[in-house]
XYZ file of C-alpha atoms in Angstrom:
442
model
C -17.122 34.573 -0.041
C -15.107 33.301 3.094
C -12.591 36.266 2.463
C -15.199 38.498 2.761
C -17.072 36.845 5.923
C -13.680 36.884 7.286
C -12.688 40.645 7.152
C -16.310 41.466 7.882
C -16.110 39.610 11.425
C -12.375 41.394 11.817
C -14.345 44.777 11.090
C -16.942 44.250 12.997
C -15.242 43.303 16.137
C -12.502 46.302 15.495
C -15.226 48.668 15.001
C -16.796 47.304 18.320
C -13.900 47.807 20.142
C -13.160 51.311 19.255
C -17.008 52.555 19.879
C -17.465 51.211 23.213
C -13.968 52.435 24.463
C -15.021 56.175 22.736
C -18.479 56.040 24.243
C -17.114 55.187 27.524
C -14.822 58.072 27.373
C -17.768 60.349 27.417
C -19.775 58.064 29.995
C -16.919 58.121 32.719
C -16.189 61.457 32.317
C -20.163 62.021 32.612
C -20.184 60.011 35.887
C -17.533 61.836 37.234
C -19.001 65.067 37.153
C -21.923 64.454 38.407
C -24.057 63.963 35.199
C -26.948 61.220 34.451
C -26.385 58.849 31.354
C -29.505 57.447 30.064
C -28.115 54.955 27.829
C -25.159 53.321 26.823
C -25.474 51.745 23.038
C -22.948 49.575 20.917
C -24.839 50.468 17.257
C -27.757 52.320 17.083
C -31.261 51.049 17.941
C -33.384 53.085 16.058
C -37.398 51.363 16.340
C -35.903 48.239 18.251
C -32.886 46.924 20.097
C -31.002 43.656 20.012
C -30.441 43.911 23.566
C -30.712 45.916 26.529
C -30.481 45.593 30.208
C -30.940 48.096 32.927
C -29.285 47.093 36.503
C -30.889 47.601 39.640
C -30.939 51.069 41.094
C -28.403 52.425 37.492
C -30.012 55.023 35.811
C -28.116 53.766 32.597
C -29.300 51.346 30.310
C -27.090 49.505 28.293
C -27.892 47.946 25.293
C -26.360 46.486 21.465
C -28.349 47.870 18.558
C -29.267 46.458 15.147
C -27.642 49.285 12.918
C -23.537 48.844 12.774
C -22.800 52.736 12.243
C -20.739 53.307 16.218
C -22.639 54.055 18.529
C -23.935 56.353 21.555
C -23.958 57.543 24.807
C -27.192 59.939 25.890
C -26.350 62.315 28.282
C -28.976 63.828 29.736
C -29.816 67.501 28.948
C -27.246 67.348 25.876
C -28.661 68.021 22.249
C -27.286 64.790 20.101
C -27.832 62.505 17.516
C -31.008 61.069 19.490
C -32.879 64.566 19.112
C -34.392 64.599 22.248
C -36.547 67.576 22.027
C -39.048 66.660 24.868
C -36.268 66.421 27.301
C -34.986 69.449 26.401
C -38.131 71.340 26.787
C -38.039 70.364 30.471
C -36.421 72.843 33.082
C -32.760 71.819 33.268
C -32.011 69.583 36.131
C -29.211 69.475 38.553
C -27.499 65.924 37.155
C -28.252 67.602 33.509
C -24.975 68.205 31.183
C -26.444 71.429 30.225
C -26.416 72.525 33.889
C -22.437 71.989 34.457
C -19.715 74.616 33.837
C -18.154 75.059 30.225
C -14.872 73.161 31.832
C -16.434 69.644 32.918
C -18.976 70.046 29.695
C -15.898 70.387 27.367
C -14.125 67.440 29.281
C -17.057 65.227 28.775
C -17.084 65.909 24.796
C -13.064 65.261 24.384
C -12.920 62.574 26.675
C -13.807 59.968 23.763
C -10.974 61.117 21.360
C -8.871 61.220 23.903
C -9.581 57.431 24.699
C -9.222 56.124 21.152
C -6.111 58.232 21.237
C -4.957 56.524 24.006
C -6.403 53.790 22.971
C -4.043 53.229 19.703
C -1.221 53.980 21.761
C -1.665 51.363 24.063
C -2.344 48.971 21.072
C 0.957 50.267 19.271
C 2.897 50.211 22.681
C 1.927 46.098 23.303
C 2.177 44.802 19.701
C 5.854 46.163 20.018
C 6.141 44.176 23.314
C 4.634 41.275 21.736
C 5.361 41.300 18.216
C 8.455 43.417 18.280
C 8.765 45.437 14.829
C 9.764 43.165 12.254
C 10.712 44.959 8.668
C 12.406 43.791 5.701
C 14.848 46.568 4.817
C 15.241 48.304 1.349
C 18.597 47.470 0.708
C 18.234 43.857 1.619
C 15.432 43.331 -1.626
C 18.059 42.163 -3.642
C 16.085 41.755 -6.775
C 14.545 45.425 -6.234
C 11.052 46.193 -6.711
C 8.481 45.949 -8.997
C 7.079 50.144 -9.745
C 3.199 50.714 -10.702
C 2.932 51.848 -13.370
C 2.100 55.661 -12.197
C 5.637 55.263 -11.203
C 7.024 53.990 -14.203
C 5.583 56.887 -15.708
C 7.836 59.233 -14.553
C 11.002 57.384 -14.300
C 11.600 54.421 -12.006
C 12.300 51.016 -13.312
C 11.250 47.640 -12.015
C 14.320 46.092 -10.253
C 15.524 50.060 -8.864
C 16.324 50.184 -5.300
C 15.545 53.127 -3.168
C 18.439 54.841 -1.428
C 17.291 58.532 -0.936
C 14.113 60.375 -0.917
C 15.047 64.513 -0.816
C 18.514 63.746 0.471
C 16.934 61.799 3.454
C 17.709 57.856 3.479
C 15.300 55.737 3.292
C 15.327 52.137 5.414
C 12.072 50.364 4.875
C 8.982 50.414 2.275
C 6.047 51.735 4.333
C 4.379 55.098 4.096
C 6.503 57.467 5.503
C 8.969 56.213 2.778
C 6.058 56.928 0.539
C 5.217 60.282 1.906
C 9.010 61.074 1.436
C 9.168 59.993 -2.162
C 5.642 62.605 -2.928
C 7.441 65.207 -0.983
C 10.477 65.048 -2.662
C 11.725 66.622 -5.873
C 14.571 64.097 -6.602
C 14.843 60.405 -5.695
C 18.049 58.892 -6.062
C 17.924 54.665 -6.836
C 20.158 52.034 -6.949
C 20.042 50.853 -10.667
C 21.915 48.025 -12.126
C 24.523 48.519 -9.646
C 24.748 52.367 -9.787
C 22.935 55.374 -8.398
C 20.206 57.186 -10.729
C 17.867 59.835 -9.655
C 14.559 60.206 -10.853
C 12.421 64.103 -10.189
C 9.087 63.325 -8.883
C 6.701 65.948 -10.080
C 4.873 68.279 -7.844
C 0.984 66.644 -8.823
C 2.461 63.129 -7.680
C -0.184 62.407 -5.180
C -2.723 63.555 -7.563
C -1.159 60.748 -10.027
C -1.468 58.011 -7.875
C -4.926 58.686 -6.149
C -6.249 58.965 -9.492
C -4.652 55.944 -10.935
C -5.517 53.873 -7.722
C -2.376 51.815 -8.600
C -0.204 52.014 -5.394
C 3.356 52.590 -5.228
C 5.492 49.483 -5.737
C 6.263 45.601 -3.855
C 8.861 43.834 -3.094
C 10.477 42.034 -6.519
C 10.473 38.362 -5.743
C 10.761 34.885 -7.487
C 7.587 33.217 -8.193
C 7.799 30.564 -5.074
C 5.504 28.414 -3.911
C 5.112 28.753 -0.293
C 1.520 26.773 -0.069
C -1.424 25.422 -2.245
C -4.843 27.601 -1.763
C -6.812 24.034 -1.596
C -6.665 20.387 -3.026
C -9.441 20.980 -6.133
C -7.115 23.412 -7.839
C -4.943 23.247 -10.767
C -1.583 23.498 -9.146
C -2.602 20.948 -7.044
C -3.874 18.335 -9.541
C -1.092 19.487 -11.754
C 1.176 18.002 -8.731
C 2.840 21.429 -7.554
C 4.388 21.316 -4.309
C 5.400 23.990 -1.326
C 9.048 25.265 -2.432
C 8.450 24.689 -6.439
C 9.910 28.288 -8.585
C 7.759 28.615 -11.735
C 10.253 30.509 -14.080
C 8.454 30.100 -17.360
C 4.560 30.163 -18.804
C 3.844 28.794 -22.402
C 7.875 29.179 -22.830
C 7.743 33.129 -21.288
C 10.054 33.605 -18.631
C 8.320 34.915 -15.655
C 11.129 35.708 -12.932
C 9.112 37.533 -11.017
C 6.128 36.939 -8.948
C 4.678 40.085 -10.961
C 5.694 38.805 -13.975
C 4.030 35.106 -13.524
C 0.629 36.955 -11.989
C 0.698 39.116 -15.499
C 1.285 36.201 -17.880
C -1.313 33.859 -16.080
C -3.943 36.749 -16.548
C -3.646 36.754 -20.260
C -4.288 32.926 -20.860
C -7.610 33.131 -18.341
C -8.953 29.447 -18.632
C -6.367 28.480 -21.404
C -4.147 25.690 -21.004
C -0.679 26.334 -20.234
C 2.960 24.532 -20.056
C 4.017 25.788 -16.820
C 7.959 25.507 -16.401
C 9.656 25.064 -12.589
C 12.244 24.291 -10.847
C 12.170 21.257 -7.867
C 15.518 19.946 -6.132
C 17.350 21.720 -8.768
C 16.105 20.058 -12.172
C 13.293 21.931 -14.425
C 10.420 20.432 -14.539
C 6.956 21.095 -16.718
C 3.533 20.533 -16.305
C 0.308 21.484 -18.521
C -2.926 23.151 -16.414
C -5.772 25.700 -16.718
C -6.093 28.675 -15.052
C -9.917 29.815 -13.778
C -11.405 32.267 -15.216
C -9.235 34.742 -13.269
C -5.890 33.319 -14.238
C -5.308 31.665 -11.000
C -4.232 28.485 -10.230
C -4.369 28.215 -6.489
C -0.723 29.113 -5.415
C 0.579 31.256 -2.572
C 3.934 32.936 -3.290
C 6.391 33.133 -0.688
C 6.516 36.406 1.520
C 9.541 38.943 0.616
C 10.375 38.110 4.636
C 11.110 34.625 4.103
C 12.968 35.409 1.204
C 14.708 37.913 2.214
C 16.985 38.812 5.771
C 14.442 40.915 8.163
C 15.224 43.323 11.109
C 13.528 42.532 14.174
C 13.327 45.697 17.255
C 12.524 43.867 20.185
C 11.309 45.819 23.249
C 10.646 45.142 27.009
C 7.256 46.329 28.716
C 8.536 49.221 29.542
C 10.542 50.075 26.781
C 7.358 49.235 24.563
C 5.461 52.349 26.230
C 7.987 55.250 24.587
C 8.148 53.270 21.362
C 4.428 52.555 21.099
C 3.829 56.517 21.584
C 6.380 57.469 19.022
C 4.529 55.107 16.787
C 0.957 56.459 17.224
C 2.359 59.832 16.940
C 3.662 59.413 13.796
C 0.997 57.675 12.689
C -0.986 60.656 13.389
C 0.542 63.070 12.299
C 0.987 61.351 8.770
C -2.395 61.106 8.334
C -3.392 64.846 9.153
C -0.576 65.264 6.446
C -2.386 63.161 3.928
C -5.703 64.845 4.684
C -5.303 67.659 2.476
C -5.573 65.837 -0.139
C -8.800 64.615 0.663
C -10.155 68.296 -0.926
C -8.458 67.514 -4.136
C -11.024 66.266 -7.203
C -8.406 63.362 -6.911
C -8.847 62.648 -2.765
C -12.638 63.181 -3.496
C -13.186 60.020 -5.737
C -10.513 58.067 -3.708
C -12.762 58.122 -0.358
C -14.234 54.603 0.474
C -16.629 53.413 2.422
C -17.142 50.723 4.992
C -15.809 48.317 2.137
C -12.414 50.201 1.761
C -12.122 49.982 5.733
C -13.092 46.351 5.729
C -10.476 45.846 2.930
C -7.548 46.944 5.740
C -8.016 43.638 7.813
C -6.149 40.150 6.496
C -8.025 37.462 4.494
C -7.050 35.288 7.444
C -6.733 35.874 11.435
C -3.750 37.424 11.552
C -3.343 38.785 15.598
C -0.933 41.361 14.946
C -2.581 42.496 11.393
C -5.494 42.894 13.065
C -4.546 45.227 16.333
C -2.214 47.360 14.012
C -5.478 47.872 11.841
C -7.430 48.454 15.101
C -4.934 50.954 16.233
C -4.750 52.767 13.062
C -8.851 53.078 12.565
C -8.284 54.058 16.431
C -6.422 57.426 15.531
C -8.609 58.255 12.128
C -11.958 57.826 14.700
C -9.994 60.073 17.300
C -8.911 62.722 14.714
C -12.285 62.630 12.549
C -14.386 62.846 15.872
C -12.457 65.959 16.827
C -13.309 67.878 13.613
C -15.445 70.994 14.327
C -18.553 69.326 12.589
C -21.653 69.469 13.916
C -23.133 66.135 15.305
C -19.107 65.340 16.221
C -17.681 65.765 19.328
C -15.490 68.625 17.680
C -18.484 70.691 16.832
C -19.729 70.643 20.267
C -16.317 71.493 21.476
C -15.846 74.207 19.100
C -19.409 75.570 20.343
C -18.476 74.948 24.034
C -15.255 77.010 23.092
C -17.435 79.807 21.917
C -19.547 79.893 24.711
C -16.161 80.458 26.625
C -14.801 83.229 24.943
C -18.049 85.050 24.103
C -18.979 84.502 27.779
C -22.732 82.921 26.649
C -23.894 79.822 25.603
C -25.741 79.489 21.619
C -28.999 78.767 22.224
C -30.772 75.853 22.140
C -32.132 76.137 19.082
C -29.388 76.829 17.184
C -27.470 73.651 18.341
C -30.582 72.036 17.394
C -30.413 73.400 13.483
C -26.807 72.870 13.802
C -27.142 68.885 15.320
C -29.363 68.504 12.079
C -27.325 70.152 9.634
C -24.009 68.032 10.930
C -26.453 64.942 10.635
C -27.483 65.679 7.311
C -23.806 66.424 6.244
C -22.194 63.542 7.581
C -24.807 61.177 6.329
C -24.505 62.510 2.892
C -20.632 61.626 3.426
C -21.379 58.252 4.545
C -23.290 57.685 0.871
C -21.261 59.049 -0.913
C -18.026 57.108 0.153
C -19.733 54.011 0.165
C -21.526 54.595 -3.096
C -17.688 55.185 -4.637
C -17.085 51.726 -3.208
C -20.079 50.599 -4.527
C -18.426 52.304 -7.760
C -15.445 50.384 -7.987
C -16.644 47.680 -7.247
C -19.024 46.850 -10.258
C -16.055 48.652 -12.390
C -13.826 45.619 -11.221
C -16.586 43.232 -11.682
């Protein structure tokens, strides 16, 4: 349950962050031109508000809602998500959006991608400054890597190293490596010593989003690097930080993979657990829970293995941080079409699958390169020419240009409710498939 408290607060506060920098896209914008915003909301407040506050002589108020869904910013004389049909009933008003030239009116709608855009970018740019980027190259994993078995399917083997994806080389296990591996038609390995090359097939994606098994992990020796808590059974079984558990019930586990596999077939059964301390083998009898765990953290690839660390200077960071969001971005337009496969379809997930991004503990730089990343897919998804998004009223704003007269009022009305209706309908469904997998795990 603390796991779960935990990424909840991380996604809450992310998801804070990232509405009230969109919203005030759209307010400052607003301002700037000249046109009135009536409110200024973190969550929606339908019925009641948590809080609100209206300064002296503002004609904004700002307030935090009870429903966790964004957020808003009413602009006056603007059809949105508040449906204010009274308003718009009224002779249009001087400070009114709908009284402003197509240019500042289309400014005003982009200006909120634009600053989660810029946003993620500035995240990217300072965790490089801080951080630096730290990665564990593919040729250092000495013992290989351990293949789902979607992989295995098709050809690679535990313990293969990758070398080449489609003739390109490939330096570090992230998702562009991934990407490169779907895109590709050959992958050549390093096997036992020698290269091998395996032919991905051209429904590969489709494979793996239907299999939800990943891709592979870094093959490592079952290390201890730290006991979960003192009421466990490593602990009273007397295991200590450094320990390498080679052997359950007299199976040789050299893997972490292959310990977590054995341990989950003798689920609250006792156990002769065989490791090594200061050299000498050791063994020890204890019970896994009903999960097959004993309360062990394994130590990271990273510590295990020799890492590659890119420092960069504040201004050096800028460039670097750019190139990063950029690629970022345009990755995930790339995986998007996917999304209209039967396969993408039952793979969407809800505010549980988001939630699921963050660490199980604070982790600063986990946590702004998850920020950054939800920062893009809120930036790219907003700019969609949906109705209710800020891409549908762009896309009508564009019409209005080009046909030289705006839609009327009542048809971005039907069209506000129709975008509504659609994107709530979205909403369940990806958090009913989490709701889904969930009680399939369980």
């Amino acid at each position: 349950m603390e796991i779960y408290l935990i990424k909840a607060l991380q996604f809450i506060l992310s998801l804070s962050i990232l509405v009230i920098v969109h919203e005030f896209g759209h307010f400052i914008f607003a301002r700037w031109f000249k046109v009135r915003v009536e409110k200024f909301y973190l969550f929606f407040d339908p019925w009641f508000s948590l809080f609100k506050f209206k300064p002296k002589n503002s004609e904004t108020e700002y307030g935090i809602g009870w429903l966790p869904l964004g957020g808003y910013c009413k602009i006056s004389g603007m059809i949105d998500e508040t449906m204010d049909k009274e308003q718009m009933a009224q002779p249009p008003q001087p400070y009114e959006f709908r009284s402003k030239p197509a240019g500042p009116r289309l400014l005003i709608m982009i200006a909120g991608v634009l600053f989660n855009f810029l946003l993620a970018l500035f995240i990217y740019s300072m965790i490089l400054f801080a951080w630096g980027d730290t990665y564990l190259p593919l040729k250092n994993m000495k013992m290989g890597m351990d293949y789902s078995d979607t992989f295995k399917e098709i050809g690679f083997r535990d313990g293969d190293i990758l070398l080449e994806a489609g003739g390109t080389a490939l330096e570090r296990l992230n998702g562009d490596a991934l990407r490169a591996v779907m895109n590709a038609r050959t992958v050549t390995v390093l096997r036992d010593g020698s290269p091998a090359a395996v032919s991905v097939p051209d429904d590969m994606m489709q494979r793996v989003m239907r299999d939800r098994q990943g891709f592979a992990s870094p093959r490592i020796p079952m290390t201890v690097s730290r006991l979960s808590g003192d009421d466990t059974p490593a602990a009273r079984a007397g295991l200590q930080s450094g320990d390498r558990i080679v052997a359950v019930d007299g199976n040789a586990t050299p893997t972490f993979y292959d310990f977590v596999q054995t341990l989950r077939r003798h689920k609250e059964q006792e156990v002769a657990l065989s490791y090594i301390r200061d050299g000498r083998e050791l063994s020890v009898r204890l019970t896994p829970d009903s999960l097959g765990i004993i309360g062990v953290y394994p130590t990271t690839p990273e510590a295990l293995y020799e890492t590659v660390t890119l420092t960069y200077g504040f201004l050096a960071s800028f460039p670097a941080g750019i190139r990063m969001g950029v690629n970022t971005l345009k990755g995930y337009v790339g995986d998007m079409k996917y999304v209209f496969t039967k396969e993408g379809a039952t793979s969407l997930g809800g505010f549980g699958t988001i939630g699921n991004l963050f660490p199980a503990g604070w982790d600063g730089r986990a946590f702004w390169m998850t920020t950054a990343f939800l920062s893009i897919i809120l930036a790219f998804m907003n700019i969609l020419p949906i109705p209710a998004l800020d891409g549908g009223h762009v896309l009508f704003l564009l019409y209005e240009v080009i046909a030289r007269r705006k839609p009327s009022d009542k048809f971005l009305e039907y069209a506000q409710i129709a975008g509504m209706i659609l994107l709530f309908s979205l909403l369940i469904y990806a958090n009913g498939n989490d709701l889904f997998r969930w009680f399939r795990g369980n």
